[in-house]
PDB file of C-alpha atoms in Angstrom:
ATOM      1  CA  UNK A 108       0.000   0.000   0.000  1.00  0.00           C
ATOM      2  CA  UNK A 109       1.673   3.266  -0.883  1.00  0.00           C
ATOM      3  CA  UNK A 110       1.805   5.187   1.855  1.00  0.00           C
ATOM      4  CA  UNK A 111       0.564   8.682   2.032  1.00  0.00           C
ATOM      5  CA  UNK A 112       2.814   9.839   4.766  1.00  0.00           C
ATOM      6  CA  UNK A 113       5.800   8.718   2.390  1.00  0.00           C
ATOM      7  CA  UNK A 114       5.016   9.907  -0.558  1.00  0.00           C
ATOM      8  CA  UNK A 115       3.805  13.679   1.101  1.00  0.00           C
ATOM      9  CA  UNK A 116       7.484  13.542   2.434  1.00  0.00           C
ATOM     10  CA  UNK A 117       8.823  12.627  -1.118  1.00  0.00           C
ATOM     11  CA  UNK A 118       6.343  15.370  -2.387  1.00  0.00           C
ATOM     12  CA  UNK A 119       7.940  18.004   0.197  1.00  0.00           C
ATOM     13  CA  UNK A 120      11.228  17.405  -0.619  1.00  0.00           C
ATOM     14  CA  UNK A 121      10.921  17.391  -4.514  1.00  0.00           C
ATOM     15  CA  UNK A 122       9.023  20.362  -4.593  1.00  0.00           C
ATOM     16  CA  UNK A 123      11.716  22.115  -1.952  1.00  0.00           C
ATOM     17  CA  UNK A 124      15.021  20.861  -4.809  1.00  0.00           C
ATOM     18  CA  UNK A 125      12.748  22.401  -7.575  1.00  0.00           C
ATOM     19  CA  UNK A 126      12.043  25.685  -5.333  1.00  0.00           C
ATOM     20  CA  UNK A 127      15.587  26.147  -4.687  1.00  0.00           C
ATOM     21  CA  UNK A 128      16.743  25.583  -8.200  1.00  0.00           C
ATOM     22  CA  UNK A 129      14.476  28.349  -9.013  1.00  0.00           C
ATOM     23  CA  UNK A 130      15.672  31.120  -6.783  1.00  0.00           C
ATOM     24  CA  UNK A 131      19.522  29.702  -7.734  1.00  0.00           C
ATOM     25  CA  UNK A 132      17.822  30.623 -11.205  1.00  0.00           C
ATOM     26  CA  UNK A 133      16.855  33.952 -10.146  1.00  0.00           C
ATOM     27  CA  UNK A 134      20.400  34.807  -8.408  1.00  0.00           C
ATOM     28  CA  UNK A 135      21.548  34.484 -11.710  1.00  0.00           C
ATOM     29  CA  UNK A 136      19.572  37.413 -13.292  1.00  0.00           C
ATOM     30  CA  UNK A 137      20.871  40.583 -12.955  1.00  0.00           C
ATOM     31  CA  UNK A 138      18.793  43.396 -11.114  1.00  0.00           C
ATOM     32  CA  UNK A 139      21.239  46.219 -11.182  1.00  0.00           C
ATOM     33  CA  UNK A 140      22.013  46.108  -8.113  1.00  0.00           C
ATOM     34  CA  UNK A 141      25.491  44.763  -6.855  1.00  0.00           C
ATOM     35  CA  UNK A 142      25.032  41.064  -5.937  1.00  0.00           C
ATOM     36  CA  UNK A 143      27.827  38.842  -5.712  1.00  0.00           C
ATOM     37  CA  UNK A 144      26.416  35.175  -6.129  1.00  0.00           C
ATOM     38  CA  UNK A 145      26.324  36.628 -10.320  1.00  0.00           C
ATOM     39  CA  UNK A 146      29.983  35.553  -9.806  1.00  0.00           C
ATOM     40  CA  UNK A 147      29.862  32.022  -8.031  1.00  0.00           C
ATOM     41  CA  UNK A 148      29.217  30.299 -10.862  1.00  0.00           C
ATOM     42  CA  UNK A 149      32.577  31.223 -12.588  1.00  0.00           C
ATOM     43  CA  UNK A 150      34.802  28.937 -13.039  1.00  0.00           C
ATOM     44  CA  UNK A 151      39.013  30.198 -13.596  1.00  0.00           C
ATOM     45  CA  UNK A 152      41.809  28.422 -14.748  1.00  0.00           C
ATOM     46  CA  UNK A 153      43.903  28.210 -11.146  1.00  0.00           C
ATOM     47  CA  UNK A 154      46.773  26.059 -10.171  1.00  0.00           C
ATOM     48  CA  UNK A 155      45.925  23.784 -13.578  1.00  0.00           C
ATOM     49  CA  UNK A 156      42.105  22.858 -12.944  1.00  0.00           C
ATOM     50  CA  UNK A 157      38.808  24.618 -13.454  1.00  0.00           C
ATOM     51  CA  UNK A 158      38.053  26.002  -9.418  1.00  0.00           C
ATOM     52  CA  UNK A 159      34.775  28.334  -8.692  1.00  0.00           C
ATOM     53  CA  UNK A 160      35.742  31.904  -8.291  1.00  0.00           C
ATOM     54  CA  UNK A 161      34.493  32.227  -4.922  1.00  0.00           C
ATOM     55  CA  UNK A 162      36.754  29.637  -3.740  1.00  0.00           C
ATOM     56  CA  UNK A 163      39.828  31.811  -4.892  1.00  0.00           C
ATOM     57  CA  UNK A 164      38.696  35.457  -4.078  1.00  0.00           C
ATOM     58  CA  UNK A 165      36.164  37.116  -1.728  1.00  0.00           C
ATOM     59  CA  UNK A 166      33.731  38.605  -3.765  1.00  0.00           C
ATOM     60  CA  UNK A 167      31.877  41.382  -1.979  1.00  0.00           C
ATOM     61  CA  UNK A 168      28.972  44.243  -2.738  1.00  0.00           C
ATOM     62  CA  UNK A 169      30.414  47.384  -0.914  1.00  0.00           C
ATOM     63  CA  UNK A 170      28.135  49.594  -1.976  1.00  0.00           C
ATOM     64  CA  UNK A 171      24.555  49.077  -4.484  1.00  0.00           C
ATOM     65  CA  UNK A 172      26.136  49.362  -7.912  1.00  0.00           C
ATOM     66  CA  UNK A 173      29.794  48.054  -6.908  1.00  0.00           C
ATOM     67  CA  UNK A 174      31.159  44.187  -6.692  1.00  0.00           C
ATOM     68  CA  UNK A 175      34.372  43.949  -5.530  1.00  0.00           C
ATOM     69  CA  UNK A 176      36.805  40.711  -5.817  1.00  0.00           C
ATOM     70  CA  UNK A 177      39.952  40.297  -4.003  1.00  0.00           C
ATOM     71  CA  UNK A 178      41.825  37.596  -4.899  1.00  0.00           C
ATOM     72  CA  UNK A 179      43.235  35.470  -2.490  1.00  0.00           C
ATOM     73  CA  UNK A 180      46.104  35.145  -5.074  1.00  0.00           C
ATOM     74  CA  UNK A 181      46.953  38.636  -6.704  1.00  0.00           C
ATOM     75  CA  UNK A 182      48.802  36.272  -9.330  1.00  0.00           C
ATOM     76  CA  UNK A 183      45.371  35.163 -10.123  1.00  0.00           C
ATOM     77  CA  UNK A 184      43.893  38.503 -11.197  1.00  0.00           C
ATOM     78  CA  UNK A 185      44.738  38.899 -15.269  1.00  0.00           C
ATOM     79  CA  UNK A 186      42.829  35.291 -15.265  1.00  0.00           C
ATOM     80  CA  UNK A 187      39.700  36.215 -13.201  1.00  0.00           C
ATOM     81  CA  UNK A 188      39.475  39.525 -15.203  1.00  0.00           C
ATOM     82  CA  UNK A 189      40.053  36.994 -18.754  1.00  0.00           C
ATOM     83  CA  UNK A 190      37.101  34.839 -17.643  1.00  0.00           C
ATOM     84  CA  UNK A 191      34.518  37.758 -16.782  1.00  0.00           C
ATOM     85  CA  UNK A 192      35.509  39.055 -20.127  1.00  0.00           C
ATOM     86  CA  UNK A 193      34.734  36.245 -22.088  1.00  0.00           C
ATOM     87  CA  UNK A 194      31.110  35.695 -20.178  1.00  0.00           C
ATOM     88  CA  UNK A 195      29.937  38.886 -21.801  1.00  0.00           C
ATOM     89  CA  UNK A 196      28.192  39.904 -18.568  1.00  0.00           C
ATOM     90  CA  UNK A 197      27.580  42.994 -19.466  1.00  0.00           C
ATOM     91  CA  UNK A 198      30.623  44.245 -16.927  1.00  0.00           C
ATOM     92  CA  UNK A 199      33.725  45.982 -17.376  1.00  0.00           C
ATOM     93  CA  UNK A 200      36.468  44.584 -14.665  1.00  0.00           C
ATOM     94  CA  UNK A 201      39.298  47.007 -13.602  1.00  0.00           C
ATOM     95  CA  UNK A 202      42.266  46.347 -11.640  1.00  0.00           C
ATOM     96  CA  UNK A 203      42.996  48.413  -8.608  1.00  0.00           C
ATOM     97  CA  UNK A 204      45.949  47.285  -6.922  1.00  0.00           C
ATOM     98  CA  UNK A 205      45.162  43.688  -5.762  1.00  0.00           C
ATOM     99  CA  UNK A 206      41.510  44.365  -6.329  1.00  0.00           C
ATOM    100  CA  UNK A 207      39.308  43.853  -9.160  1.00  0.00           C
ATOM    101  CA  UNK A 208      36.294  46.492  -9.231  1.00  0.00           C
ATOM    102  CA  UNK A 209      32.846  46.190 -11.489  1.00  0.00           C
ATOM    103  CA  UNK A 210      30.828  48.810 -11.360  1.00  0.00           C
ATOM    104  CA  UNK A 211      27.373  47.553 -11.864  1.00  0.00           C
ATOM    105  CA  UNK A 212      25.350  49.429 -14.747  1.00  0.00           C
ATOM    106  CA  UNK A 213      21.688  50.354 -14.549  1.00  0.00           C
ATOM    107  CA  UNK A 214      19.679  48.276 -16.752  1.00  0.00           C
ATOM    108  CA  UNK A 215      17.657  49.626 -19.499  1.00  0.00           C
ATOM    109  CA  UNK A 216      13.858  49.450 -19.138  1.00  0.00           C
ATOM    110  CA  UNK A 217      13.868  47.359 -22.086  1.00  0.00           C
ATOM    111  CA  UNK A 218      16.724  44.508 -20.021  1.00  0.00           C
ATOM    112  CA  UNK A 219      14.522  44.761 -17.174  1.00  0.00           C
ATOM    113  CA  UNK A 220      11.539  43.883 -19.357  1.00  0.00           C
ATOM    114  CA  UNK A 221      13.628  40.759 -21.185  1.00  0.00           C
ATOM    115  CA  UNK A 222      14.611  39.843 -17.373  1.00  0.00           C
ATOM    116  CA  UNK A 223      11.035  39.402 -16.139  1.00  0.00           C
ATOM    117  CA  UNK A 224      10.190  37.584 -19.190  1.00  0.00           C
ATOM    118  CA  UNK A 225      13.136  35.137 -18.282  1.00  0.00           C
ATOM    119  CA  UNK A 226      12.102  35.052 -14.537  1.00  0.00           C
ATOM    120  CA  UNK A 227       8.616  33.692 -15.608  1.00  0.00           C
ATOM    121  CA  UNK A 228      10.263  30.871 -17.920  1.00  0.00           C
ATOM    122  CA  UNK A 229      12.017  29.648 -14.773  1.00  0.00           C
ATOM    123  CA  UNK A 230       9.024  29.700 -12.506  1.00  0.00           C
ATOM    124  CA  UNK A 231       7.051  28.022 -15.346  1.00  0.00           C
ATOM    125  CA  UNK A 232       9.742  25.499 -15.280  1.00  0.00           C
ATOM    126  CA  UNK A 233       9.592  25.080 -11.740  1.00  0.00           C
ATOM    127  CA  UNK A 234       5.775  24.793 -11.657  1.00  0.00           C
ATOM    128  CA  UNK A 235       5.827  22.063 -14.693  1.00  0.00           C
ATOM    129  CA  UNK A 236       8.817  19.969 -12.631  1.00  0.00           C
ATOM    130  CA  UNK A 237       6.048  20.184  -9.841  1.00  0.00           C
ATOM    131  CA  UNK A 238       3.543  18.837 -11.581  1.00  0.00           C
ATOM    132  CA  UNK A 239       5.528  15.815 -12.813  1.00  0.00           C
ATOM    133  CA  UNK A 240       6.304  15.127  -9.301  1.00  0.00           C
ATOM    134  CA  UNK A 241       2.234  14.910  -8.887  1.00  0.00           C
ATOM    135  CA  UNK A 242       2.453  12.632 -11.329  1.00  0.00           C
ATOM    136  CA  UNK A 243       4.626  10.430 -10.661  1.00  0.00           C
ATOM    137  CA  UNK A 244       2.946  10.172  -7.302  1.00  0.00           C
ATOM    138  CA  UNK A 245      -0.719   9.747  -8.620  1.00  0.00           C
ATOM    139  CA  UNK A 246       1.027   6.805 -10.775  1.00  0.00           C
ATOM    140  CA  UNK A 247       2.271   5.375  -7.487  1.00  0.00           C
ATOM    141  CA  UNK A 248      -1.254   5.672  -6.087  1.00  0.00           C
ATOM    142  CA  UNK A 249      -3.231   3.795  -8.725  1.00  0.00           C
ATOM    143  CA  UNK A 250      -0.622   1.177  -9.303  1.00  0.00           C
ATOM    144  CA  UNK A 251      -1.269  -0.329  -5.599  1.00  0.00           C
ATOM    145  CA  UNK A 252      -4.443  -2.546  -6.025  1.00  0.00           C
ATOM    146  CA  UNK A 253      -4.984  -2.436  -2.278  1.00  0.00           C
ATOM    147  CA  UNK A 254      -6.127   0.863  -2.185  1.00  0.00           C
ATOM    148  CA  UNK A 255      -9.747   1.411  -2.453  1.00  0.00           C
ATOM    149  CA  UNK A 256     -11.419   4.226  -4.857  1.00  0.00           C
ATOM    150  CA  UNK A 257     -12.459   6.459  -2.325  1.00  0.00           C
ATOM    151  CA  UNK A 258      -9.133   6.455  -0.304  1.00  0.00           C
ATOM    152  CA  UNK A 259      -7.460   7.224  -4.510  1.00  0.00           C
ATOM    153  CA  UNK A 260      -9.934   9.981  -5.014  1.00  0.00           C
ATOM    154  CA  UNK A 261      -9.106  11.599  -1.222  1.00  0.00           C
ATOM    155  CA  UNK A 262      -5.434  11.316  -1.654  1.00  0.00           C
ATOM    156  CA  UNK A 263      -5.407  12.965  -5.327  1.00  0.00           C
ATOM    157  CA  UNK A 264      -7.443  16.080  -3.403  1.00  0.00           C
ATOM    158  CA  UNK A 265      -4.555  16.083  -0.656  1.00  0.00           C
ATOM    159  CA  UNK A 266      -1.635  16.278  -3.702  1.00  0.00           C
ATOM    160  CA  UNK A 267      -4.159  18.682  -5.667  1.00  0.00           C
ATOM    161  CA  UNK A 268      -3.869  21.169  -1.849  1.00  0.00           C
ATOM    162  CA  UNK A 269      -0.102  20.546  -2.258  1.00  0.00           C
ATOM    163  CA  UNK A 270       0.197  21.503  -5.807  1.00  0.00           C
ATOM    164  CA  UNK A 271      -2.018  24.912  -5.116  1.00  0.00           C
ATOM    165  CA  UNK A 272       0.361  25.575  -1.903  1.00  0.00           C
ATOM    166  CA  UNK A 273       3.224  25.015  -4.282  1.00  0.00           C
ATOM    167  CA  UNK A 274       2.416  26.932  -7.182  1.00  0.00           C
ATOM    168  CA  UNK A 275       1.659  29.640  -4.975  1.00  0.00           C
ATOM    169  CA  UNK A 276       4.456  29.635  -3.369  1.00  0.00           C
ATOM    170  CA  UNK A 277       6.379  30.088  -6.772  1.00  0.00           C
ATOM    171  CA  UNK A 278       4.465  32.919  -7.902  1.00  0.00           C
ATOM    172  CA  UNK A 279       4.819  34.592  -4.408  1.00  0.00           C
ATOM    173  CA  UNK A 280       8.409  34.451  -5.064  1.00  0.00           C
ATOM    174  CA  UNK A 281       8.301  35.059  -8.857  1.00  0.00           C
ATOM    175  CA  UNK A 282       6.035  38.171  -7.714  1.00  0.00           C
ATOM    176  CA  UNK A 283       8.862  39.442  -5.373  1.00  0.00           C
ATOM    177  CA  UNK A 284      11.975  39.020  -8.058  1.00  0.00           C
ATOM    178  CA  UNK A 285       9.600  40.990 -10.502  1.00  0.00           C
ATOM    179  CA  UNK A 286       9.062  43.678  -8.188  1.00  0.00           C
ATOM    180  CA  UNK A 287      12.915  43.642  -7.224  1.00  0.00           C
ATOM    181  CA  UNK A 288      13.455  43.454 -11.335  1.00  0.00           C
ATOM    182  CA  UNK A 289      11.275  46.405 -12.119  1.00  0.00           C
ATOM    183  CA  UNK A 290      12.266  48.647  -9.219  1.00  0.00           C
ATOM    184  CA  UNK A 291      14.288  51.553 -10.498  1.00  0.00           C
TER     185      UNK A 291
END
């Protein structure tokens, strides 16, 4: 008998990876503000293998419109600068001393526009990952003969609740990185 306290907790947890792949999604996009996780991703050529640049610098967000990354290894810089370069982010690196500055630009109204367009693609993708989850779940739930119709139809209600909490959670936070995207 599939049981519905076990398969909730596989629901919760599913549901939770797919959340949190969406807002890594959304950490991604730029706002035009300063925000330093834009640069965790990047991977540099150091000591002869491919190492995140967050493990080699400290990457910070003095002030709104200014990232700054201070290599661990000044030796390091001319590669770190190379690698932002060839991202096209949109960012101009300069070298001050042992310090690389990036001065963050505003965004046109017309980037900010594309960006909200791209935030809703990720929710949507989040929402649609959700609802496979559902189904693999309600496939779960028929498949076991000893479960009687009634006790099917009540526990496809129950994942139904769980899909509307989920999908609202997603567009409360999809509602929040539009506002952040928009605001000026």
């Amino acid at each position: 008998m599939a049981d519905w306290i076990e398969l909730k907790s596989f629901f919760d947890k599913e549901t939770e990876k797919k959340i949190n792949w969406m807002l890594s999604e959304f950490t991604k996009i730029r706002t035009g503000r300063a925000n330093p996780t834009v640069f965790y991703e990047i991977k540099v050529d150091a000591y002869g293998e491919k190492t995140p640049l967050n493990q080699l610098a400290n990457i910070s967000a003095p002030e709104p419109r200014k990232i700054t990354i201070k290599p661990y290894d000044s030796s390091l810089i001319k590669v770190i600068i190379a690698e932002i370069n060839a991202r096209n982010m949109g960012f101009t690196p300069v070298v001050n001393g042992d310090l690389v500055i990036i001065n963050v630009p505003q965004p046109t109204e017309e980037t900010r526009k594309q960006n909200v367009k791209n935030i809703k693609l990720i929710a949507e993708k989040a929402k649609s990952e959700v609802r496979e989850i559902r189904k693999k779940i309600l496939t779960k739930i028929k498949a076991d003969d000893s479960i009687s119709e009634d006790i099917i139809k009540k526990q496809e209600k129950d994942l139904d609740i769980l899909i509307k909490d989920a999908n609202n959670q997603i567009d409360s936070l999809l509602k929040n990185k539009e506002k952040e995207l928009m605001t000026i």
